[in-house]
Tab-separated table of C-alpha atoms in Angstrom:
chain	number	residue	atom	x	y	z
S	450	UNK	CA	35.891	-32.278	7.658
S	451	UNK	CA	34.119	-33.822	10.612
S	452	UNK	CA	32.606	-37.310	10.471
S	453	UNK	CA	29.144	-35.821	10.619
S	454	UNK	CA	29.883	-33.579	7.638
S	455	UNK	CA	31.245	-36.581	5.758
S	456	UNK	CA	28.014	-38.449	6.515
S	457	UNK	CA	25.930	-35.513	5.316
S	458	UNK	CA	27.888	-35.468	2.061
S	459	UNK	CA	27.696	-39.247	1.642
S	460	UNK	CA	23.942	-39.054	2.054
S	461	UNK	CA	23.789	-36.596	-0.823
S	462	UNK	CA	26.339	-38.272	-3.062
S	463	UNK	CA	27.353	-41.932	-2.923
S	464	UNK	CA	30.913	-41.240	-4.045
S	465	UNK	CA	31.621	-39.395	-0.785
S	466	UNK	CA	31.018	-42.607	1.085
S	467	UNK	CA	34.526	-43.579	-0.069
S	468	UNK	CA	35.912	-40.945	2.318
S	469	UNK	CA	34.231	-42.612	5.239
S	470	UNK	CA	35.680	-45.961	4.181
S	471	UNK	CA	39.154	-44.464	3.863
S	472	UNK	CA	38.847	-42.732	7.203
S	473	UNK	CA	37.810	-45.812	9.145
S	474	UNK	CA	39.185	-48.858	7.381
S	475	UNK	CA	42.493	-48.966	9.269
S	476	UNK	CA	40.894	-48.353	12.644
S	477	UNK	CA	38.188	-50.936	12.089
S	478	UNK	CA	40.635	-53.480	10.664
S	479	UNK	CA	42.707	-53.159	13.825
S	480	UNK	CA	39.600	-53.407	15.936
S	481	UNK	CA	38.188	-56.546	14.320
S	482	UNK	CA	41.642	-58.130	14.521
S	483	UNK	CA	41.673	-57.367	18.217
S	484	UNK	CA	38.259	-58.919	18.470
S	485	UNK	CA	39.783	-62.131	17.158
S	486	UNK	CA	39.378	-62.253	13.390
S	487	UNK	CA	42.789	-63.427	12.207
S	488	UNK	CA	42.284	-64.765	8.752
S	489	UNK	CA	43.105	-62.084	6.199
S	490	UNK	CA	40.305	-63.120	3.857
S	491	UNK	CA	37.838	-63.059	6.734
S	492	UNK	CA	39.080	-59.634	7.761
S	493	UNK	CA	38.464	-58.302	4.253
S	494	UNK	CA	35.008	-59.854	4.097
S	495	UNK	CA	34.017	-58.601	7.519
S	496	UNK	CA	35.364	-55.137	6.802
S	497	UNK	CA	33.500	-54.980	3.508
S	498	UNK	CA	30.300	-56.152	5.210
S	499	UNK	CA	30.734	-53.496	7.877
S	500	UNK	CA	30.936	-50.714	5.317
S	501	UNK	CA	28.044	-52.098	3.285
S	502	UNK	CA	25.967	-52.165	6.472
S	503	UNK	CA	27.064	-48.634	7.324
S	504	UNK	CA	25.993	-47.494	3.875
S	505	UNK	CA	22.677	-49.324	4.099
S	506	UNK	CA	21.874	-47.781	7.501
S	507	UNK	CA	23.414	-44.379	6.968
S	508	UNK	CA	20.058	-42.600	7.103
S	509	UNK	CA	19.447	-44.145	10.485
S	510	UNK	CA	22.576	-42.608	11.976
S	511	UNK	CA	21.541	-40.702	15.041
S	512	UNK	CA	23.524	-37.481	15.100
S	513	UNK	CA	23.169	-37.276	18.878
S	514	UNK	CA	25.621	-40.179	18.933
S	515	UNK	CA	29.192	-39.851	17.709
S	516	UNK	CA	29.678	-41.365	14.281
S	517	UNK	CA	32.731	-43.171	15.537
S	518	UNK	CA	30.698	-44.938	18.247
S	519	UNK	CA	28.033	-45.806	15.726
S	520	UNK	CA	30.449	-47.327	13.206
S	521	UNK	CA	32.307	-49.209	15.965
S	522	UNK	CA	28.977	-50.608	17.118
S	523	UNK	CA	28.295	-51.919	13.635
S	524	UNK	CA	31.820	-53.337	13.465
S	525	UNK	CA	31.406	-55.052	16.817
S	526	UNK	CA	28.054	-56.562	15.840
S	527	UNK	CA	29.424	-57.688	12.503
S	528	UNK	CA	32.406	-59.364	14.166
S	529	UNK	CA	30.062	-61.196	16.539
S	530	UNK	CA	27.849	-62.234	13.664
S	531	UNK	CA	30.977	-63.520	11.872
S	532	UNK	CA	31.873	-65.733	14.851
S	533	UNK	CA	28.334	-67.015	14.985
S	534	UNK	CA	28.242	-67.833	11.304
S	535	UNK	CA	31.649	-69.502	11.456
S	536	UNK	CA	30.765	-71.140	14.803
S	537	UNK	CA	34.178	-70.258	16.161
S	538	UNK	CA	35.226	-68.757	19.440
S	539	UNK	CA	36.941	-65.395	19.089
S	540	UNK	CA	40.542	-65.374	20.196
S	541	UNK	CA	41.894	-61.980	21.056
S	542	UNK	CA	45.138	-60.986	19.433
S	543	UNK	CA	45.967	-57.593	20.723
S	544	UNK	CA	47.963	-55.008	18.977
S	545	UNK	CA	48.905	-52.473	21.524
S	546	UNK	CA	51.634	-50.109	22.499
S	547	UNK	CA	53.506	-51.025	25.659
S	548	UNK	CA	51.914	-47.980	27.301
S	549	UNK	CA	48.462	-49.344	26.497
S	550	UNK	CA	49.292	-52.671	28.055
S	551	UNK	CA	50.739	-50.986	31.149
S	552	UNK	CA	47.661	-48.819	31.478
S	553	UNK	CA	45.512	-51.911	31.203
S	554	UNK	CA	47.252	-53.963	33.827
S	555	UNK	CA	48.199	-51.280	36.316
S	556	UNK	CA	45.440	-49.682	38.258
S	557	UNK	CA	47.637	-46.855	39.498
S	558	UNK	CA	47.763	-48.678	42.803
S	559	UNK	CA	51.084	-49.902	44.171
S	560	UNK	CA	54.348	-49.033	42.532
S	561	UNK	CA	55.678	-52.522	43.263
S	562	UNK	CA	52.717	-53.870	41.392
S	563	UNK	CA	53.465	-51.558	38.525
S	564	UNK	CA	57.020	-52.835	38.457
S	565	UNK	CA	55.672	-56.323	38.244
S	566	UNK	CA	53.241	-55.239	35.570
S	567	UNK	CA	55.996	-53.634	33.581
S	568	UNK	CA	57.706	-56.981	33.254
S	569	UNK	CA	54.663	-58.509	31.749
S	570	UNK	CA	55.005	-58.790	28.048
S	571	UNK	CA	52.335	-58.136	25.484
S	572	UNK	CA	52.405	-61.841	24.752
S	573	UNK	CA	51.396	-62.631	28.320
S	574	UNK	CA	48.582	-60.112	28.178
S	575	UNK	CA	47.385	-61.734	24.974
S	576	UNK	CA	47.403	-65.149	26.592
S	577	UNK	CA	45.562	-63.901	29.629
S	578	UNK	CA	43.031	-61.996	27.553
S	579	UNK	CA	42.250	-65.115	25.553
S	580	UNK	CA	41.070	-66.711	28.761
S	581	UNK	CA	39.069	-63.713	29.852
S	582	UNK	CA	35.282	-63.926	29.328
S	583	UNK	CA	34.057	-61.941	26.322
S	584	UNK	CA	31.962	-59.616	28.510
S	585	UNK	CA	35.185	-58.314	30.102
S	586	UNK	CA	37.322	-58.527	27.001
S	587	UNK	CA	35.147	-56.211	24.872
S	588	UNK	CA	35.181	-53.172	27.182
S	589	UNK	CA	38.885	-53.669	28.025
S	590	UNK	CA	39.834	-53.687	24.357
S	591	UNK	CA	37.782	-50.586	23.664
S	592	UNK	CA	39.085	-48.750	26.715
S	593	UNK	CA	42.768	-49.594	26.632
S	594	UNK	CA	43.515	-50.340	22.998
S	595	UNK	CA	40.962	-48.230	21.170
S	596	UNK	CA	41.160	-45.445	23.806
S	597	UNK	CA	37.407	-44.975	23.990
S	598	UNK	CA	35.658	-43.113	26.796
S	599	UNK	CA	33.104	-44.879	28.994
S	600	UNK	CA	30.223	-43.121	27.248
S	601	UNK	CA	31.517	-44.211	23.852
S	602	UNK	CA	31.975	-47.790	25.057
S	603	UNK	CA	28.433	-47.674	26.379
S	604	UNK	CA	27.216	-46.578	22.929
S	605	UNK	CA	29.288	-49.170	21.096
S	606	UNK	CA	28.427	-52.168	23.252
S	607	UNK	CA	24.932	-50.849	24.013
S	608	UNK	CA	25.226	-51.311	27.743
S	609	UNK	CA	24.705	-48.731	30.514
S	610	UNK	CA	27.753	-46.534	31.296
S	611	UNK	CA	27.701	-47.782	34.887
S	612	UNK	CA	27.984	-51.350	33.662
S	613	UNK	CA	30.959	-50.364	31.482
S	614	UNK	CA	32.777	-49.148	34.595
S	615	UNK	CA	31.923	-52.308	36.507
S	616	UNK	CA	33.003	-54.601	33.665
S	617	UNK	CA	36.283	-52.756	33.204
S	618	UNK	CA	37.006	-52.856	36.921
S	619	UNK	CA	36.170	-56.557	37.219
S	620	UNK	CA	37.876	-57.343	33.924
S	621	UNK	CA	41.115	-55.772	35.106
S	622	UNK	CA	40.889	-57.664	38.343
S	623	UNK	CA	40.354	-60.958	36.531
S	624	UNK	CA	43.112	-60.135	34.091
S	625	UNK	CA	45.562	-59.434	36.898
S	626	UNK	CA	44.773	-62.779	38.463
S	627	UNK	CA	45.358	-64.532	35.145
S	628	UNK	CA	48.586	-62.579	34.587
S	629	UNK	CA	49.870	-63.611	37.998
S	630	UNK	CA	49.091	-67.229	37.206
S	631	UNK	CA	50.908	-66.954	33.885
S	632	UNK	CA	53.915	-65.154	35.350
S	633	UNK	CA	54.294	-67.936	37.944
S	634	UNK	CA	54.747	-70.398	35.123
S	635	UNK	CA	57.595	-68.399	33.585
X	796	UNK	CA	54.747	-60.724	12.175
X	797	UNK	CA	53.410	-58.050	14.516
X	798	UNK	CA	50.165	-56.347	13.805
X	799	UNK	CA	51.851	-52.990	13.485
X	800	UNK	CA	54.127	-54.266	10.723
X	801	UNK	CA	51.148	-56.049	9.232
X	802	UNK	CA	49.241	-52.823	9.205
X	803	UNK	CA	52.191	-51.020	7.626
X	804	UNK	CA	52.188	-53.546	4.845
X	805	UNK	CA	48.911	-52.244	3.647
X	806	UNK	CA	49.738	-49.763	1.021
X	807	UNK	CA	47.738	-46.698	0.280
X	808	UNK	CA	46.713	-48.501	-2.896
X	809	UNK	CA	45.303	-51.448	-0.973
X	810	UNK	CA	43.413	-49.165	1.326
X	811	UNK	CA	41.890	-47.121	-1.406
X	812	UNK	CA	41.037	-50.358	-3.167
X	813	UNK	CA	38.746	-51.328	-0.299
X	814	UNK	CA	36.962	-48.044	-0.697
X	815	UNK	CA	36.640	-48.672	-4.430
X	816	UNK	CA	35.520	-52.267	-3.822
X	817	UNK	CA	32.851	-51.165	-1.392
X	818	UNK	CA	31.560	-48.498	-3.753
X	819	UNK	CA	31.665	-50.960	-6.659
X	820	UNK	CA	29.724	-53.545	-4.667
X	821	UNK	CA	27.162	-50.926	-3.661
X	822	UNK	CA	26.792	-49.983	-7.330
X	823	UNK	CA	26.795	-53.548	-8.674
X	824	UNK	CA	24.390	-55.054	-6.126
X	825	UNK	CA	22.290	-51.909	-6.051
X	826	UNK	CA	22.590	-51.812	-2.246
X	827	UNK	CA	19.682	-49.659	-1.128
X	828	UNK	CA	19.773	-47.257	1.763
X	829	UNK	CA	17.091	-47.941	4.340
X	830	UNK	CA	14.876	-44.827	4.350
X	831	UNK	CA	14.912	-42.664	7.466
X	832	UNK	CA	11.178	-43.230	7.920
X	833	UNK	CA	11.872	-46.921	8.577
X	834	UNK	CA	14.178	-46.072	11.482
X	835	UNK	CA	11.692	-43.552	12.819
X	836	UNK	CA	8.875	-46.108	12.491
X	837	UNK	CA	10.942	-48.766	14.259
X	838	UNK	CA	11.697	-46.350	17.094
X	839	UNK	CA	8.046	-45.307	17.390
X	840	UNK	CA	6.809	-48.863	17.279
X	841	UNK	CA	9.077	-49.713	20.218
X	842	UNK	CA	7.686	-46.785	22.200
X	843	UNK	CA	4.106	-47.668	21.274
X	844	UNK	CA	4.664	-51.312	22.261
X	845	UNK	CA	6.222	-50.114	25.498
X	846	UNK	CA	3.212	-47.901	26.243
X	847	UNK	CA	0.860	-50.781	25.402
X	848	UNK	CA	2.773	-53.096	27.727
X	849	UNK	CA	2.463	-50.522	30.494
X	850	UNK	CA	-1.265	-50.116	29.812
X	851	UNK	CA	-1.947	-53.869	29.809
X	852	UNK	CA	0.217	-54.163	32.928
X	853	UNK	CA	-1.886	-51.423	34.536
X	854	UNK	CA	-5.113	-53.240	33.624
X	855	UNK	CA	-3.702	-56.489	35.067
X	856	UNK	CA	-2.680	-54.653	38.210
X	857	UNK	CA	-6.116	-53.049	38.574
X	858	UNK	CA	-7.667	-56.543	38.472
X	859	UNK	CA	-5.061	-57.759	41.003
X	860	UNK	CA	-6.028	-54.869	43.316
X	861	UNK	CA	-9.690	-55.740	42.815
X	862	UNK	CA	-8.900	-59.372	43.731
X	863	UNK	CA	-6.900	-58.332	46.790
X	864	UNK	CA	-9.629	-56.036	48.070
X	865	UNK	CA	-12.603	-58.255	47.310
X	866	UNK	CA	-11.320	-61.782	47.707
X	867	UNK	CA	-12.975	-61.961	51.103
X	868	UNK	CA	-9.899	-61.815	53.280
X	869	UNK	CA	-12.125	-60.707	56.164
X	870	UNK	CA	-14.038	-63.995	56.018
X	871	UNK	CA	-11.292	-66.471	55.267
X	872	UNK	CA	-12.203	-68.696	58.230
X	873	UNK	CA	-15.638	-69.123	56.691
X	874	UNK	CA	-14.275	-70.319	53.375
X	875	UNK	CA	-10.951	-72.011	54.154
X	876	UNK	CA	-9.113	-73.986	56.822
X	877	UNK	CA	-6.437	-71.328	57.140
X	878	UNK	CA	-5.064	-68.147	55.629
X	879	UNK	CA	-2.456	-69.963	53.513
X	880	UNK	CA	-5.105	-72.172	51.863
X	881	UNK	CA	-7.202	-69.097	51.267
X	882	UNK	CA	-4.260	-67.191	49.761
X	883	UNK	CA	-3.339	-70.039	47.381
X	884	UNK	CA	-6.961	-70.440	46.349
X	885	UNK	CA	-7.762	-66.852	45.525
X	886	UNK	CA	-4.377	-65.773	44.136
X	887	UNK	CA	-5.082	-64.380	40.624
X	888	UNK	CA	-2.315	-66.410	38.969
X	889	UNK	CA	-3.325	-65.482	35.438
X	890	UNK	CA	-3.292	-61.760	36.154
X	891	UNK	CA	-0.049	-61.950	38.083
X	892	UNK	CA	1.365	-63.830	35.079
X	893	UNK	CA	0.047	-61.169	32.704
X	894	UNK	CA	1.522	-58.444	34.898
X	895	UNK	CA	4.979	-60.093	34.992
X	896	UNK	CA	4.873	-60.749	31.237
X	897	UNK	CA	3.967	-57.137	30.458
X	898	UNK	CA	6.709	-55.839	32.770
X	899	UNK	CA	9.229	-58.008	30.908
X	900	UNK	CA	7.783	-56.920	27.573
X	901	UNK	CA	7.966	-53.262	28.600
X	902	UNK	CA	11.580	-53.835	29.621
X	903	UNK	CA	12.354	-55.470	26.270
X	904	UNK	CA	10.676	-52.690	24.281
X	905	UNK	CA	12.278	-49.852	26.197
X	906	UNK	CA	15.705	-51.467	25.933
X	907	UNK	CA	15.261	-51.592	22.166
X	908	UNK	CA	14.570	-47.912	21.776
X	909	UNK	CA	17.441	-45.732	20.574
X	910	UNK	CA	18.624	-44.849	24.064
X	911	UNK	CA	17.153	-47.735	26.017
X	912	UNK	CA	20.500	-49.439	26.531
X	913	UNK	CA	21.672	-46.491	28.634
X	914	UNK	CA	19.560	-47.644	31.567
X	915	UNK	CA	20.242	-50.476	33.953
X	916	UNK	CA	17.934	-53.497	33.815
X	917	UNK	CA	16.572	-52.722	37.275
X	918	UNK	CA	15.905	-49.088	36.330
X	919	UNK	CA	13.910	-50.091	33.265
X	920	UNK	CA	12.040	-52.871	35.080
X	921	UNK	CA	11.323	-50.772	38.139
X	922	UNK	CA	10.106	-47.787	36.139
X	923	UNK	CA	7.830	-50.031	34.044
X	924	UNK	CA	6.452	-51.735	37.150
X	925	UNK	CA	5.916	-48.440	38.968
X	926	UNK	CA	4.135	-46.935	35.965
X	927	UNK	CA	1.892	-50.011	35.743
X	928	UNK	CA	1.266	-49.766	39.498
X	929	UNK	CA	0.277	-46.119	39.215
X	930	UNK	CA	-1.876	-46.805	36.147
X	931	UNK	CA	-3.423	-49.834	37.881
X	932	UNK	CA	-4.366	-47.813	40.944
X	933	UNK	CA	-5.911	-45.136	38.714
X	934	UNK	CA	-7.874	-47.707	36.707
X	935	UNK	CA	-9.006	-49.439	39.899
X	936	UNK	CA	-10.405	-46.135	41.172
X	937	UNK	CA	-12.635	-46.053	38.095
X	938	UNK	CA	-13.738	-49.635	38.698
X	939	UNK	CA	-11.880	-51.014	35.681
X	940	UNK	CA	-10.714	-54.097	37.632
X	941	UNK	CA	-14.283	-54.910	38.660
X	942	UNK	CA	-15.716	-54.448	35.158
X	943	UNK	CA	-12.972	-56.404	33.400
X	944	UNK	CA	-13.325	-59.260	35.859
X	945	UNK	CA	-17.108	-59.263	35.432
X	946	UNK	CA	-16.801	-59.048	31.647
X	947	UNK	CA	-14.443	-62.008	31.546
X	948	UNK	CA	-16.541	-64.004	34.017
X	949	UNK	CA	-19.584	-63.584	31.742
X	950	UNK	CA	-17.840	-64.530	28.525
X	951	UNK	CA	-15.292	-67.080	29.726
X	952	UNK	CA	-16.819	-69.243	32.438
X	953	UNK	CA	-13.652	-71.342	32.693
X	954	UNK	CA	-11.496	-68.290	33.455
X	955	UNK	CA	-10.796	-67.930	37.196
X	956	UNK	CA	-12.472	-64.527	37.538
X	957	UNK	CA	-13.231	-63.084	40.985
X	958	UNK	CA	-16.935	-63.161	40.164
X	959	UNK	CA	-16.736	-66.937	39.585
X	960	UNK	CA	-14.453	-67.491	42.589
X	961	UNK	CA	-16.868	-65.527	44.749
X	962	UNK	CA	-19.724	-67.764	43.589
X	963	UNK	CA	-17.685	-70.932	44.092
X	964	UNK	CA	-16.615	-69.897	47.585
X	965	UNK	CA	-19.894	-68.477	48.853
X	966	UNK	CA	-22.573	-70.446	47.089
X	967	UNK	CA	-21.968	-73.535	49.241
X	968	UNK	CA	-24.964	-73.939	51.596
X	969	UNK	CA	-23.891	-77.368	52.815
X	970	UNK	CA	-20.611	-75.838	53.987
X	971	UNK	CA	-22.431	-73.002	55.752
X	972	UNK	CA	-22.178	-70.218	53.208
X	973	UNK	CA	-24.680	-68.681	50.869
X	974	UNK	CA	-24.833	-65.850	48.415
X	975	UNK	CA	-28.143	-64.318	47.437
X	976	UNK	CA	-30.946	-61.993	48.444
X	977	UNK	CA	-33.943	-61.782	50.706
X	978	UNK	CA	-37.388	-62.389	49.238
X	979	UNK	CA	-40.080	-60.256	50.909
X	980	UNK	CA	-42.937	-61.899	52.782
X	981	UNK	CA	-43.399	-63.800	56.062
X	982	UNK	CA	-45.339	-66.980	56.489
X	983	UNK	CA	-48.013	-67.016	59.172
X	984	UNK	CA	-46.733	-68.425	62.449
X	985	UNK	CA	-43.189	-68.580	61.108
X	986	UNK	CA	-41.994	-65.123	62.183
X	987	UNK	CA	-38.451	-66.329	62.790
X	988	UNK	CA	-38.210	-67.487	59.178
X	989	UNK	CA	-37.545	-65.443	56.058
X	990	UNK	CA	-37.334	-66.459	52.447
X	991	UNK	CA	-33.940	-66.213	50.797
X	992	UNK	CA	-33.003	-66.872	47.186
X	993	UNK	CA	-29.463	-68.110	46.646
X	994	UNK	CA	-27.195	-67.345	43.678
X	995	UNK	CA	-28.388	-70.516	41.924
X	996	UNK	CA	-32.003	-69.402	42.160
X	997	UNK	CA	-33.014	-71.893	44.890
X	998	UNK	CA	-35.375	-70.504	47.562
X	999	UNK	CA	-34.504	-71.233	51.195
X	1000	UNK	CA	-36.314	-70.820	54.488
X	1001	UNK	CA	-33.877	-68.705	56.422
X	1002	UNK	CA	-34.003	-69.093	60.184
X	1003	UNK	CA	-33.222	-65.648	61.563
X	1004	UNK	CA	-33.349	-66.539	65.265
X	1005	UNK	CA	-29.609	-66.140	65.683
X	1006	UNK	CA	-29.272	-63.019	63.561
X	1007	UNK	CA	-28.857	-59.576	65.097
X	1008	UNK	CA	-31.002	-56.516	64.260
X	1009	UNK	CA	-28.166	-55.120	62.178
X	1010	UNK	CA	-28.031	-58.400	60.203
X	1011	UNK	CA	-31.743	-58.098	59.539
X	1012	UNK	CA	-31.399	-54.493	58.497
X	1013	UNK	CA	-28.866	-55.534	55.900
X	1014	UNK	CA	-30.962	-58.449	54.779
X	1015	UNK	CA	-34.153	-56.545	54.149
X	1016	UNK	CA	-32.442	-54.055	51.869
X	1017	UNK	CA	-32.989	-56.750	49.253
X	1018	UNK	CA	-29.436	-56.381	48.000
X	1019	UNK	CA	-27.081	-59.271	47.321
X	1020	UNK	CA	-25.686	-60.558	50.662
X	1021	UNK	CA	-23.298	-63.195	51.946
X	1022	UNK	CA	-24.749	-65.332	54.696
X	1023	UNK	CA	-22.803	-67.509	57.063
X	1024	UNK	CA	-24.981	-70.182	58.615
X	1025	UNK	CA	-25.843	-73.801	59.204
X	1026	UNK	CA	-27.985	-75.959	56.901
X	1027	UNK	CA	-30.670	-77.997	58.557
X	1028	UNK	CA	-29.877	-81.673	58.886
X	1029	UNK	CA	-33.513	-82.607	59.193
X	1030	UNK	CA	-35.310	-80.557	56.573
X	1031	UNK	CA	-34.214	-79.542	53.105
X	1032	UNK	CA	-33.947	-75.874	52.181
X	1033	UNK	CA	-33.811	-74.634	55.751
X	1034	UNK	CA	-30.757	-72.613	56.641
X	1035	UNK	CA	-29.989	-71.032	60.011
X	1036	UNK	CA	-28.402	-67.635	59.510
X	1037	UNK	CA	-25.420	-66.817	61.734
X	1038	UNK	CA	-24.303	-63.561	60.174
X	1039	UNK	CA	-25.146	-61.361	57.217
X	1040	UNK	CA	-22.362	-59.553	55.373
X	1041	UNK	CA	-22.810	-57.193	52.458
X	1042	UNK	CA	-21.687	-58.197	49.002
X	1043	UNK	CA	-19.496	-55.259	48.059
X	1044	UNK	CA	-17.798	-56.372	44.880
X	1045	UNK	CA	-19.149	-53.356	43.037
X	1046	UNK	CA	-17.801	-50.868	45.595
X	1047	UNK	CA	-14.328	-49.511	46.041
X	1048	UNK	CA	-13.038	-50.572	49.437
X	1049	UNK	CA	-10.364	-48.877	51.479
X	1050	UNK	CA	-7.952	-50.669	53.796
X	1051	UNK	CA	-9.967	-49.246	56.683
X	1052	UNK	CA	-13.133	-50.808	55.265
X	1053	UNK	CA	-11.351	-54.149	55.055
X	1054	UNK	CA	-10.209	-53.893	58.671
X	1055	UNK	CA	-13.718	-52.995	59.841
X	1056	UNK	CA	-15.195	-55.826	57.789
X	1057	UNK	CA	-12.715	-58.238	59.365
X	1058	UNK	CA	-13.371	-56.983	62.928
X	1059	UNK	CA	-17.107	-57.216	62.386
X	1060	UNK	CA	-16.887	-60.788	61.104
X	1061	UNK	CA	-14.667	-61.974	63.975
X	1062	UNK	CA	-16.911	-60.276	66.493
X	1063	UNK	CA	-20.047	-61.847	64.999
X	1064	UNK	CA	-18.570	-65.351	64.915
X	1065	UNK	CA	-17.130	-65.076	68.436
X	1066	UNK	CA	-20.521	-64.072	69.704
X	1067	UNK	CA	-21.989	-67.455	68.730
X	1068	UNK	CA	-19.212	-69.300	70.516
X	1069	UNK	CA	-19.541	-67.164	73.627
X	1070	UNK	CA	-23.286	-67.652	73.585
X	1071	UNK	CA	-22.788	-71.388	73.625
X	1072	UNK	CA	-20.264	-71.164	76.471
X	1073	UNK	CA	-22.626	-68.982	78.494
X	1074	UNK	CA	-25.452	-71.387	77.888
X	1075	UNK	CA	-23.357	-74.382	78.906
X	1076	UNK	CA	-22.333	-72.604	82.105
X	1077	UNK	CA	-25.933	-71.651	82.867
X	1078	UNK	CA	-27.466	-75.050	82.339
X	1079	UNK	CA	-24.420	-77.240	83.182
X	1080	UNK	CA	-26.104	-79.849	81.043
X	1081	UNK	CA	-26.747	-80.462	77.362
X	1082	UNK	CA	-28.675	-77.614	75.769
X	1083	UNK	CA	-32.355	-78.113	75.355
X	1084	UNK	CA	-34.486	-77.227	72.375
X	1085	UNK	CA	-35.355	-73.786	73.695
X	1086	UNK	CA	-31.884	-72.453	73.003
X	1087	UNK	CA	-30.625	-71.301	69.621
X	1088	UNK	CA	-27.051	-72.381	69.394
X	1089	UNK	CA	-26.915	-74.031	65.951
X	1090	UNK	CA	-24.462	-71.367	64.818
X	1091	UNK	CA	-21.863	-72.574	67.298
X	1092	UNK	CA	-21.347	-75.542	64.961
X	1093	UNK	CA	-20.598	-73.406	61.912
X	1094	UNK	CA	-17.024	-74.151	60.668
X	1095	UNK	CA	-16.045	-70.465	60.818
X	1096	UNK	CA	-17.202	-70.174	64.450
X	1097	UNK	CA	-15.247	-73.308	65.348
X	1098	UNK	CA	-12.107	-72.124	63.552
X	1099	UNK	CA	-12.188	-68.698	65.181
X	1100	UNK	CA	-12.862	-70.249	68.583
X	1101	UNK	CA	-9.774	-72.419	68.092
C-alpha cells in the first residue's frame, strides 16, 4: 500500500492512521535524533507531537507532493519548535553507515582525498557537523543520511531546489575544512 | 551506545505502542482534523493578498510615473539651484515607500503559497516588481496616477501630492514663478500689459514686453499656464513675463514631449541672456530705460547662463 493510499484510508477511518505511525516512526525518530534531540523523553514527546500534527493537518496534504516529504517537513518544523521552546541549540548526533559518511565527505574528486576521508571516523564527522551552521547541516543530513533527492529536500526545508544544491555544496566544503582542522589535532 | 543498537532496542511492542498512544491521544483529546476548506482558504487568501499587493504596487508606480513625467524636470533651473536639489525635493518618497512595501508584501505572500518556496527570492521579487511596473504603466496610460494624486491633494493637504508640490514650486511670484491664467481685457494705453490671475486668486498686471508671439498665443488660450518672470521692485502686483509654459499635468507626456519641453525652456531662457549681451555690446554702457532686459535677472536665466 502506498503512502497516498494509506492517507486516503486514514482520512476515511481514524484507525488506519496507526499504519502511518508505524510506517514512519522509526524513520522520523532517527531523523529527529540526527537533528539533535537526544533526550529519550523529548524524542517521544516530539514524535508524538509530529504525528498529532500530521493527523490534524491530514486533509491539507497536497498529493502533488510526496507524503514522505510532507511528513519530514512537519518533523523538521516540530524539531525546530522543540529547540525554540527549550531554548537549546541543536547538537547533531549522526547515525550513519560508513558509506554515508564517505559519500558526505568525498566529493568524488581526488582519490588521495578520498583516502584521507576514509580515515575520518564517524565521530570526527559528528564533531565537525556540530560546528557547522544549521543552514548547511539540515540539507547535508537529509541528503547523506536520509538519502533524499534535491527536490524532496526542497519540499522538506521549503527552500528552492537551486538553493539546496548550493547549501549542500558549500556545506560539504565547510565540513571538509572543519574535518581537516580536526584531523590535524589527532 | 550507538544509535543503531539504540534503534534495535525498540521492540515491535514499543513501536506499536506509539501508534496506540497517538490514536489514544487523538481519541481522548478529541483532536480535530482541520477541514480541507481551511487549507484552500489559506492558499487563496495568500494569492488574493499577493494580487492586491501587486495592484497597490501598480497604483503606486503609476503615481511615481506621473511624478517623474510632470515634476517639471524641464524647468528645474527655474525652481531649484541644481538638479540634485530638484530631485531630492520632488522625489515621491511616500509612493516609493509604498511601492517597496508592496513588493516585499507580494514577495511574502507568494512565498507563503503552497509552491512559493520553490522560487528564489530574486525571482519572486523581480516578478512582483515587473508585474507592478507593467500594471503601473497601464494605469498611468488611463490617467490613474494623475487622478489619485489630485484626489489625495484635495482630501489630504498635508500629503506631498504632485498637485501641491506644483503649487508650492510655481506659485512663488517673488522668486520669479507663477501659476495661473490670463484674464481677458486690455487697459487703455497699457497695451504691453495683460491681466493674470495666479493660483491664489490674486490678479497681476503682466508685462508682456519680453514675451514672444508664441508665449502670447499660449497665454490667451485662457488655460492654466506656468509663467517665468520678474516681479516689479517698484510697484506691487506687476510681473514681467519672461516665458509662458503650458500646465500639462492633466495630459500624458511622452519622453519626446519632455525633451521638447526642456529644449524650449532652455532656448527661451538663453534668449533673454543673449539679448542682454547684445544690448551691452551695442550700447557699451549701462542699459537705458528704452530696453526691456528685466528678464535677464530672472534666477533661471542666470543659472542657465552660468
